[in-house]
Amino acid sequence: MNKPETMNPSDVAGPRPRHQTTQVMVGNVAVGGGAPIVVQSMTNTDTADVEGTIAQVAALSRAGSEMVRITVDREEAAAAVPHIRDGLRKRGITTPLIGDFHYIGHKLLAEYPACAEALDKYRINPGNVGFKNKRDTQFADIIEIANKNNKPVRIGANWGSLDQELLTKLMDENTASPTPRDARAVTREAMVQSALLSAARAQELGMPKNRMILSAKVSAVQDLIAVYQDLARRSDYAIHLGLTEAGMGSKGIVASSAALGILLQDGIGDTIRISLTPEPGGDRTLEVQVAQELLQTMGFRTFVPLVAACPGCGRTTSTTFQELARSIQDFIREEMPGWKTKYPGVEQLNVAVMGCIVNGPGESKHANIGISLPGTGEAPAAPVFVDGKKFRTLRGTTIAADFKALVIDYIDQRYGEGRKLPETTAAE
């Protein structure tokens, strides 16, 4: 019997090399060409509501969205765009704005030149930019305006609004083929062709490759993976990833992470969006947080300090470690916008909040700063480890507040101008 091959961990660790794409500048943000993978999001406000849209763009930007897309669906929305841009600039927010156009984008861009100038990118869907004999002329109108304003475009094919003429043509050809494929495979091919043919037409109209981003979004995970793998194999345009209509809550998070994680691991994708349906009254910024956590978990980007926490078991009947982990995590996210400038490099910080003696001390030693809280039946003491060494033991009713203070002091000492950690914060 042959011995199994010994696998060297270095042969499999880490993602595959990034798919080489043409770099596109969207406002002040580089997309593709080896630039860091960009997180983007989209508002769900009525764009005609200037103040409401400004507030949501600001919230998304503060959460870490590096580009924000807004719907431009009618005249009132187009008229509002420059006021939204100006209002954001007055707040010091320079996050690029993307205009999402369907059906009458050519008309709105032509009749509202201030809107065309204020946006940093236009997003158009080849399936509904126009119909029949109007499609080519209306597509050309948008590309002409983009060229005039030196704006990039995203050509975004979508499973739910695919070019029906192209799909019908490919289905007819497939039926006549001696080896026909299943309908889903033909539909995936229509998605890829729709994006590539539209991009080729835009180049014929004078738009350079370095002002185009392509996407081909579907709602089924396996279809999405297949479509994007094919798109990447057949082009070197910058690529936007997203699972369309991903859903609400854990379903949307799991589906998006499963699909995008595989593609990112294959080196595909230059910008991503997690298209979550928000809970009623829910926070729109959750989609930004999920996108960041996906990229950070996979090792592509670093956005915020990591908080490791054990899942809990019969040894941890107290909720203290859960409450402390949540408190520390929420605190870090709230403070990160200010910390970015005050504490350069703080996003590299690792914090551990563990619930009992089994893995607690070991995991805490691997973090920059960690605490091992007492589990059920353990002595009411919480050792704190700093850079792998035991620093202090916390006791009493203020353990959570004391540990948070130590985290703040550690950040200030390591990433700020620096001051020594306090000698004591609780009884030894």
Short mmCIF file of C-alpha atoms in Angstrom, two decimals:
data_model
loop_
_atom_site.label_atom_id
_atom_site.label_comp_id
_atom_site.label_asym_id
_atom_site.label_seq_id
_atom_site.Cartn_x
_atom_site.Cartn_y
_atom_site.Cartn_z
CA MET A 1 0.00 0.00 0.00
CA ASN A 2 1.33 3.40 -0.95
CA LYS A 3 1.89 5.84 1.88
CA PRO A 4 -0.33 8.93 1.73
CA GLU A 5 1.41 12.09 0.64
CA THR A 6 2.54 14.30 3.46
CA MET A 7 0.96 17.71 3.09
CA ASN A 8 3.04 20.72 3.95
CA PRO A 9 0.78 23.26 5.72
CA SER A 10 2.50 26.07 3.85
CA ASP A 11 1.20 24.56 0.61
CA VAL A 12 -2.43 25.17 1.56
CA ALA A 13 -2.38 28.02 4.06
CA GLY A 14 -3.69 31.34 2.81
CA PRO A 15 -5.78 32.34 -0.20
CA ARG A 16 -4.79 31.86 -3.80
CA PRO A 17 -3.11 34.79 -5.57
CA ARG A 18 -5.55 37.55 -6.49
CA HIS A 19 -7.03 37.44 -9.97
CA GLN A 20 -5.22 40.16 -11.93
CA THR A 21 -7.65 42.91 -12.82
CA THR A 22 -7.47 46.43 -14.19
CA GLN A 23 -7.48 49.10 -11.50
CA VAL A 24 -10.38 51.57 -11.44
CA MET A 25 -10.47 54.78 -9.41
CA VAL A 26 -13.89 55.47 -7.86
CA GLY A 27 -13.55 58.92 -6.36
CA ASN A 28 -10.60 58.56 -4.00
CA VAL A 29 -10.87 54.75 -3.73
CA ALA A 30 -8.85 52.29 -5.83
CA VAL A 31 -10.67 49.13 -6.93
CA GLY A 32 -8.80 46.20 -8.49
CA GLY A 33 -5.25 46.09 -9.75
CA GLY A 34 -4.04 44.59 -6.48
CA ALA A 35 -5.63 47.27 -4.25
CA PRO A 36 -7.22 46.04 -0.98
CA ILE A 37 -10.68 44.54 -1.44
CA VAL A 38 -13.20 47.37 -0.97
CA VAL A 39 -16.32 47.19 1.22
CA GLN A 40 -19.39 48.90 -0.13
CA SER A 41 -23.03 49.19 0.90
CA MET A 42 -26.30 50.73 -0.24
CA THR A 43 -28.83 53.05 1.37
CA ASN A 44 -32.50 52.15 1.71
CA THR A 45 -33.72 55.70 2.21
CA ASP A 46 -35.74 57.64 -0.34
CA THR A 47 -32.93 59.49 -2.11
CA ALA A 48 -35.22 62.50 -2.53
CA ASP A 49 -35.07 62.77 1.29
CA VAL A 50 -31.79 64.67 1.37
CA GLU A 51 -31.28 64.81 5.15
CA GLY A 52 -32.34 61.20 5.69
CA THR A 53 -30.01 59.96 2.98
CA ILE A 54 -27.12 62.08 4.25
CA ALA A 55 -27.63 60.61 7.72
CA GLN A 56 -27.63 57.04 6.45
CA VAL A 57 -24.62 57.50 4.16
CA ALA A 58 -22.78 59.06 7.10
CA ALA A 59 -23.70 56.09 9.33
CA LEU A 60 -22.57 53.58 6.69
CA SER A 61 -19.35 55.50 6.16
CA ARG A 62 -18.69 55.68 9.88
CA ALA A 63 -19.27 51.92 10.11
CA GLY A 64 -16.55 51.41 7.50
CA SER A 65 -18.29 51.38 4.12
CA GLU A 66 -15.74 52.65 1.62
CA MET A 67 -18.30 53.31 -1.13
CA VAL A 68 -22.06 53.84 -0.81
CA ARG A 69 -24.66 53.28 -3.52
CA ILE A 70 -27.88 55.31 -3.65
CA THR A 71 -30.97 54.77 -5.78
CA VAL A 72 -31.56 57.35 -8.53
CA ASP A 73 -34.95 56.32 -9.83
CA ARG A 74 -36.81 59.54 -10.62
CA GLU A 75 -36.37 63.27 -11.12
CA GLU A 76 -36.67 64.17 -7.43
CA ALA A 77 -33.89 61.71 -6.57
CA ALA A 78 -31.62 63.00 -9.34
CA ALA A 79 -32.18 66.58 -8.20
CA ALA A 80 -31.28 65.61 -4.62
CA VAL A 81 -27.93 63.96 -5.44
CA PRO A 82 -25.74 67.11 -5.55
CA HIS A 83 -27.28 68.34 -2.29
CA ILE A 84 -26.52 64.98 -0.67
CA ARG A 85 -22.93 65.16 -1.91
CA ASP A 86 -22.52 68.72 -0.63
CA GLY A 87 -24.08 67.90 2.73
CA LEU A 88 -21.70 64.99 3.19
CA ARG A 89 -18.69 67.11 2.26
CA LYS A 90 -19.71 69.69 4.88
CA ARG A 91 -19.53 66.87 7.43
CA GLY A 92 -16.07 65.94 6.19
CA ILE A 93 -17.31 62.71 4.56
CA THR A 94 -15.68 61.98 1.19
CA THR A 95 -16.94 58.42 0.76
CA PRO A 96 -17.63 57.90 -2.98
CA LEU A 97 -21.30 57.95 -4.00
CA ILE A 98 -22.57 55.49 -6.61
CA GLY A 99 -25.78 56.15 -8.51
CA ASP A 100 -27.99 53.11 -9.14
CA PHE A 101 -29.85 53.55 -12.43
CA HIS A 102 -32.60 51.47 -14.01
CA TYR A 103 -34.92 52.08 -16.98
CA ILE A 104 -34.54 55.89 -17.24
CA GLY A 105 -30.93 56.42 -16.20
CA HIS A 106 -30.05 57.93 -19.58
CA LYS A 107 -32.83 60.51 -19.20
CA LEU A 108 -32.00 61.44 -15.60
CA LEU A 109 -28.28 61.81 -16.26
CA ALA A 110 -28.93 63.98 -19.32
CA GLU A 111 -31.56 66.21 -17.70
CA TYR A 112 -29.75 66.58 -14.37
CA PRO A 113 -26.10 67.26 -15.23
CA ALA A 114 -25.35 68.26 -11.62
CA CYS A 115 -26.35 64.73 -10.59
CA ALA A 116 -24.08 63.23 -13.26
CA GLU A 117 -21.21 65.37 -12.00
CA ALA A 118 -21.80 64.76 -8.27
CA LEU A 119 -21.76 60.96 -8.45
CA ASP A 120 -18.46 59.10 -8.35
CA LYS A 121 -19.70 56.09 -10.32
CA TYR A 122 -22.80 54.97 -12.22
CA ARG A 123 -24.25 51.49 -11.85
CA ILE A 124 -26.25 50.22 -14.83
CA ASN A 125 -27.91 46.88 -15.54
CA PRO A 126 -27.75 45.72 -19.18
CA GLY A 127 -31.04 43.88 -18.69
CA ASN A 128 -33.10 47.01 -18.06
CA VAL A 129 -31.14 49.93 -19.44
CA GLY A 130 -33.65 49.90 -22.29
CA PHE A 131 -35.73 47.50 -24.35
CA LYS A 132 -35.56 46.33 -27.97
CA ASN A 133 -34.36 49.01 -30.39
CA LYS A 134 -33.95 51.59 -27.60
CA ARG A 135 -31.54 49.50 -25.55
CA ASP A 136 -28.42 50.23 -27.57
CA THR A 137 -29.04 53.95 -27.88
CA GLN A 138 -29.90 54.42 -24.20
CA PHE A 139 -26.88 52.40 -23.14
CA ALA A 140 -24.75 54.54 -25.44
CA ASP A 141 -26.24 57.71 -23.94
CA ILE A 142 -25.18 56.67 -20.42
CA ILE A 143 -21.67 55.74 -21.55
CA GLU A 144 -21.34 59.05 -23.39
CA ILE A 145 -22.31 60.99 -20.24
CA ALA A 146 -19.91 58.89 -18.14
CA ASN A 147 -17.11 59.60 -20.60
CA LYS A 148 -17.91 63.31 -20.60
CA ASN A 149 -17.74 63.43 -16.79
CA ASN A 150 -14.78 61.03 -16.54
CA LYS A 151 -16.85 58.68 -14.34
CA PRO A 152 -16.45 54.90 -14.04
CA VAL A 153 -19.42 52.58 -14.44
CA ARG A 154 -20.37 49.24 -12.98
CA ILE A 155 -22.05 47.03 -15.52
CA GLY A 156 -24.13 44.85 -13.24
CA ALA A 157 -25.94 41.89 -14.78
CA ASN A 158 -28.57 40.45 -12.46
CA TRP A 159 -30.33 37.08 -12.49
CA GLY A 160 -33.67 38.74 -11.82
CA SER A 161 -33.49 41.23 -14.70
CA LEU A 162 -31.47 39.47 -17.36
CA ASP A 163 -31.43 40.55 -21.01
CA GLN A 164 -34.31 38.40 -22.26
CA GLU A 165 -33.36 38.62 -25.93
CA LEU A 166 -29.88 37.30 -25.20
CA LEU A 167 -31.28 34.56 -22.96
CA THR A 168 -33.81 33.49 -25.59
CA LYS A 169 -31.08 33.36 -28.25
CA LEU A 170 -28.84 31.18 -26.11
CA MET A 171 -31.73 28.91 -25.11
CA ASP A 172 -32.63 28.41 -28.78
CA GLU A 173 -29.03 27.60 -29.65
CA ASN A 174 -28.86 25.18 -26.75
CA THR A 175 -32.03 23.39 -27.87
CA ALA A 176 -30.53 22.89 -31.33
CA SER A 177 -27.24 21.63 -29.92
CA PRO A 178 -26.48 17.88 -30.12
CA THR A 179 -25.31 18.08 -26.48
CA PRO A 180 -27.67 20.54 -24.80
CA ARG A 181 -26.90 21.81 -21.30
CA ASP A 182 -29.44 22.30 -18.53
CA ALA A 183 -31.35 25.58 -18.40
CA ARG A 184 -29.48 26.92 -15.37
CA ALA A 185 -26.13 26.51 -17.12
CA VAL A 186 -27.47 28.41 -20.14
CA THR A 187 -28.80 31.16 -17.87
CA ARG A 188 -25.39 31.45 -16.20
CA GLU A 189 -23.77 31.78 -19.63
CA ALA A 190 -26.28 34.53 -20.48
CA MET A 191 -25.24 36.37 -17.31
CA VAL A 192 -21.56 36.26 -18.23
CA GLN A 193 -22.16 37.20 -21.85
CA SER A 194 -24.45 40.07 -20.85
CA ALA A 195 -21.70 41.64 -18.74
CA LEU A 196 -18.88 41.00 -21.22
CA LEU A 197 -20.78 42.10 -24.33
CA SER A 198 -21.89 45.30 -22.60
CA ALA A 199 -18.33 46.02 -21.49
CA ALA A 200 -17.05 45.46 -25.02
CA ARG A 201 -19.71 47.83 -26.36
CA ALA A 202 -18.74 50.46 -23.79
CA GLN A 203 -15.12 50.21 -24.94
CA GLU A 204 -16.25 50.68 -28.54
CA LEU A 205 -17.96 53.86 -27.36
CA GLY A 206 -14.70 55.16 -25.92
CA MET A 207 -14.82 54.03 -22.31
CA PRO A 208 -11.43 52.65 -21.24
CA LYS A 209 -11.16 49.39 -19.32
CA ASN A 210 -9.82 51.25 -16.29
CA ARG A 211 -13.22 52.88 -15.81
CA MET A 212 -15.29 49.69 -15.76
CA ILE A 213 -16.25 47.24 -13.02
CA LEU A 214 -18.32 44.13 -13.79
CA SER A 215 -20.70 42.11 -11.66
CA ALA A 216 -23.02 39.16 -12.33
CA LYS A 217 -25.21 38.71 -9.28
CA VAL A 218 -27.51 35.77 -8.64
CA SER A 219 -29.33 34.56 -5.50
CA ALA A 220 -28.24 30.90 -5.40
CA VAL A 221 -24.82 30.18 -3.89
CA GLN A 222 -23.63 27.51 -6.34
CA ASP A 223 -24.81 29.53 -9.36
CA LEU A 224 -23.04 32.62 -8.07
CA ILE A 225 -19.77 30.76 -7.63
CA ALA A 226 -19.96 29.27 -11.13
CA VAL A 227 -20.86 32.59 -12.79
CA TYR A 228 -18.05 34.56 -11.16
CA GLN A 229 -15.45 31.85 -11.76
CA ASP A 230 -16.36 31.95 -15.45
CA LEU A 231 -16.40 35.76 -15.56
CA ALA A 232 -12.96 35.95 -13.96
CA ARG A 233 -11.58 33.30 -16.29
CA ARG A 234 -12.77 35.19 -19.37
CA SER A 235 -11.80 38.78 -18.50
CA ASP A 236 -9.51 41.04 -16.50
CA TYR A 237 -12.06 43.72 -15.62
CA ALA A 238 -12.32 44.72 -11.96
CA ILE A 239 -15.04 42.61 -10.31
CA HIS A 240 -17.71 43.45 -7.74
CA LEU A 241 -18.99 40.49 -5.68
CA GLY A 242 -22.37 40.14 -4.09
CA LEU A 243 -25.09 37.55 -3.57
CA THR A 244 -28.28 39.30 -4.60
CA GLU A 245 -31.39 38.93 -2.44
CA ALA A 246 -29.31 37.11 0.19
CA GLY A 247 -32.09 37.30 2.76
CA MET A 248 -32.53 38.33 6.39
CA GLY A 249 -30.53 37.58 9.51
CA SER A 250 -28.41 34.46 9.80
CA LYS A 251 -29.66 33.08 6.46
CA GLY A 252 -28.38 36.09 4.55
CA ILE A 253 -25.11 36.19 6.47
CA VAL A 254 -24.40 32.48 6.01
CA ALA A 255 -25.35 32.42 2.32
CA SER A 256 -23.30 35.51 1.46
CA SER A 257 -20.29 34.34 3.47
CA ALA A 258 -20.38 30.87 1.93
CA ALA A 259 -20.49 32.16 -1.64
CA LEU A 260 -18.16 35.12 -1.33
CA GLY A 261 -15.73 33.23 0.89
CA ILE A 262 -15.12 30.60 -1.78
CA LEU A 263 -14.65 33.23 -4.51
CA LEU A 264 -12.35 35.36 -2.38
CA GLN A 265 -10.29 32.30 -1.51
CA ASP A 266 -9.94 31.67 -5.25
CA GLY A 267 -8.55 35.19 -5.67
CA ILE A 268 -11.72 36.56 -7.28
CA GLY A 269 -13.26 39.88 -6.26
CA ASP A 270 -12.10 43.48 -5.91
CA THR A 271 -15.07 44.97 -4.06
CA ILE A 272 -17.88 43.30 -2.11
CA ARG A 273 -21.31 44.01 -0.69
CA ILE A 274 -23.30 41.85 1.71
CA SER A 275 -26.92 42.40 0.59
CA LEU A 276 -28.79 41.76 3.83
CA THR A 277 -32.49 42.38 4.28
CA PRO A 278 -32.62 44.41 7.50
CA GLU A 279 -34.94 43.43 10.32
CA PRO A 280 -37.89 45.84 10.70
CA GLY A 281 -36.31 48.95 12.16
CA GLY A 282 -32.93 47.22 12.03
CA ASP A 283 -29.54 48.81 11.60
CA ARG A 284 -28.46 49.11 7.96
CA THR A 285 -24.81 49.14 8.98
CA LEU A 286 -24.94 45.42 9.83
CA GLU A 287 -24.14 44.62 6.19
CA VAL A 288 -20.94 46.65 6.49
CA GLN A 289 -19.93 44.87 9.68
CA VAL A 290 -20.51 41.44 8.10
CA ALA A 291 -18.45 42.36 5.02
CA GLN A 292 -15.60 43.58 7.20
CA GLU A 293 -15.72 40.50 9.41
CA LEU A 294 -15.68 38.22 6.36
CA LEU A 295 -12.59 39.92 4.92
CA GLN A 296 -10.85 40.07 8.29
CA THR A 297 -11.66 36.47 9.22
CA MET A 298 -10.18 35.31 5.92
CA GLY A 299 -7.08 37.42 6.38
CA PHE A 300 -7.59 39.90 3.50
CA ARG A 301 -8.10 43.08 5.51
CA THR A 302 -7.85 44.26 9.11
CA PHE A 303 -10.57 46.65 10.27
CA VAL A 304 -11.11 46.33 14.03
CA PRO A 305 -9.45 44.55 16.95
CA LEU A 306 -10.52 40.92 17.23
CA VAL A 307 -12.33 39.74 20.35
CA ALA A 308 -12.03 35.98 20.91
CA ALA A 309 -14.59 34.48 23.26
CA CYS A 310 -15.48 30.90 24.14
CA PRO A 311 -18.98 29.64 23.21
CA GLY A 312 -19.85 28.62 26.75
CA CYS A 313 -20.75 25.21 28.18
CA GLY A 314 -21.86 23.59 31.43
CA ARG A 315 -18.75 25.00 33.10
CA THR A 316 -19.86 28.57 32.38
CA THR A 317 -23.35 28.93 33.80
CA SER A 318 -22.60 32.56 34.67
CA THR A 319 -23.30 35.07 31.92
CA THR A 320 -20.45 37.33 33.04
CA PHE A 321 -18.07 36.36 30.24
CA GLN A 322 -20.80 36.73 27.61
CA GLU A 323 -21.73 40.17 28.86
CA LEU A 324 -18.09 41.24 29.04
CA ALA A 325 -17.31 39.93 25.54
CA ARG A 326 -20.29 41.80 24.09
CA SER A 327 -19.44 44.94 26.03
CA ILE A 328 -15.82 44.93 24.85
CA GLN A 329 -16.79 44.18 21.24
CA ASP A 330 -19.45 46.91 21.12
CA PHE A 331 -17.10 49.37 22.80
CA ILE A 332 -14.34 48.69 20.25
CA ARG A 333 -16.67 49.19 17.28
CA GLU A 334 -18.05 52.42 18.70
CA GLU A 335 -14.59 53.82 19.34
CA MET A 336 -12.84 52.65 16.16
CA PRO A 337 -13.66 55.72 14.01
CA GLY A 338 -11.77 57.92 16.49
CA TRP A 339 -9.10 55.36 17.27
CA LYS A 340 -8.07 55.08 13.60
CA THR A 341 -6.32 58.45 13.76
CA LYS A 342 -5.47 58.49 17.47
CA TYR A 343 -4.05 54.96 17.67
CA PRO A 344 -2.54 53.87 14.32
CA GLY A 345 -2.36 50.09 14.08
CA VAL A 346 -4.94 49.44 16.81
CA GLU A 347 -6.93 47.29 14.38
CA GLN A 348 -4.22 44.61 14.85
CA LEU A 349 -5.14 44.20 18.54
CA ASN A 350 -6.39 40.79 19.76
CA VAL A 351 -8.49 40.58 22.93
CA ALA A 352 -9.62 37.33 24.61
CA VAL A 353 -12.57 36.99 26.99
CA MET A 354 -12.74 33.39 28.20
CA GLY A 355 -15.21 31.71 30.53
CA CYS A 356 -13.35 29.05 32.53
CA ILE A 357 -10.01 27.49 33.39
CA VAL A 358 -10.00 24.82 30.63
CA ASN A 359 -8.96 26.96 27.66
CA GLY A 360 -9.11 30.35 29.32
CA PRO A 361 -5.49 30.90 30.39
CA GLY A 362 -4.07 29.38 27.19
CA GLU A 363 -6.26 31.45 24.86
CA SER A 364 -5.64 34.57 26.92
CA LYS A 365 -1.89 34.09 26.58
CA HIS A 366 -2.22 34.04 22.77
CA ALA A 367 -4.02 37.40 22.77
CA ASN A 368 -2.44 40.81 23.29
CA ILE A 369 -4.60 41.15 26.37
CA GLY A 370 -6.95 38.51 27.71
CA ILE A 371 -8.94 37.53 30.74
CA SER A 372 -9.97 34.12 32.03
CA LEU A 373 -13.13 34.53 34.06
CA PRO A 374 -14.07 32.02 36.76
CA GLY A 375 -16.31 29.18 35.61
CA THR A 376 -18.90 27.36 37.70
CA GLY A 377 -17.32 26.15 40.93
CA GLU A 378 -13.99 27.88 40.27
CA ALA A 379 -12.35 30.32 42.66
CA PRO A 380 -13.78 33.85 42.15
CA ALA A 381 -10.60 35.17 40.54
CA ALA A 382 -9.91 36.33 36.97
CA PRO A 383 -6.28 36.28 35.81
CA VAL A 384 -5.40 38.86 33.14
CA PHE A 385 -2.62 38.14 30.63
CA VAL A 386 -0.75 40.84 28.72
CA ASP A 387 1.42 39.84 25.75
CA GLY A 388 1.56 36.24 26.92
CA LYS A 389 2.41 36.89 30.56
CA LYS A 390 0.21 36.98 33.63
CA PHE A 391 -0.28 40.63 34.51
CA ARG A 392 -2.82 40.76 37.30
CA THR A 393 -5.65 38.87 38.96
CA LEU A 394 -8.97 40.70 39.19
CA ARG A 395 -11.54 39.99 41.89
CA GLY A 396 -14.74 41.45 43.21
CA THR A 397 -17.85 42.91 41.60
CA THR A 398 -16.02 45.31 39.26
CA ILE A 399 -14.10 42.75 37.18
CA ALA A 400 -15.77 43.80 33.93
CA ALA A 401 -15.12 47.52 34.43
CA ASP A 402 -11.57 46.85 35.61
CA PHE A 403 -10.76 44.73 32.57
CA LYS A 404 -12.20 47.31 30.18
CA ALA A 405 -9.97 49.93 31.83
CA LEU A 406 -6.95 47.67 31.32
CA VAL A 407 -7.82 47.25 27.63
CA ILE A 408 -8.01 51.03 27.20
CA ASP A 409 -4.71 51.49 29.00
CA TYR A 410 -3.07 48.77 26.90
CA ILE A 411 -4.24 50.47 23.69
CA ASP A 412 -2.94 53.82 24.87
CA GLN A 413 0.40 52.34 25.90
CA ARG A 414 0.97 50.31 22.74
CA TYR A 415 -0.61 52.46 20.04
CA GLY A 416 -0.77 55.95 21.52
CA GLU A 417 1.81 58.32 22.92
CA GLY A 418 2.16 55.82 25.74
CA ARG A 419 1.77 55.62 29.46
CA LYS A 420 2.46 52.75 31.83
CA LEU A 421 -0.28 50.34 32.80
CA PRO A 422 -1.51 51.04 36.32
CA GLU A 423 0.13 49.11 39.09
CA THR A 424 -3.21 47.97 40.52
CA THR A 425 -6.83 48.10 39.44
CA ALA A 426 -8.34 45.56 41.81
CA ALA A 427 -7.38 43.36 44.68
CA GLU A 428 -4.71 40.77 43.87
#
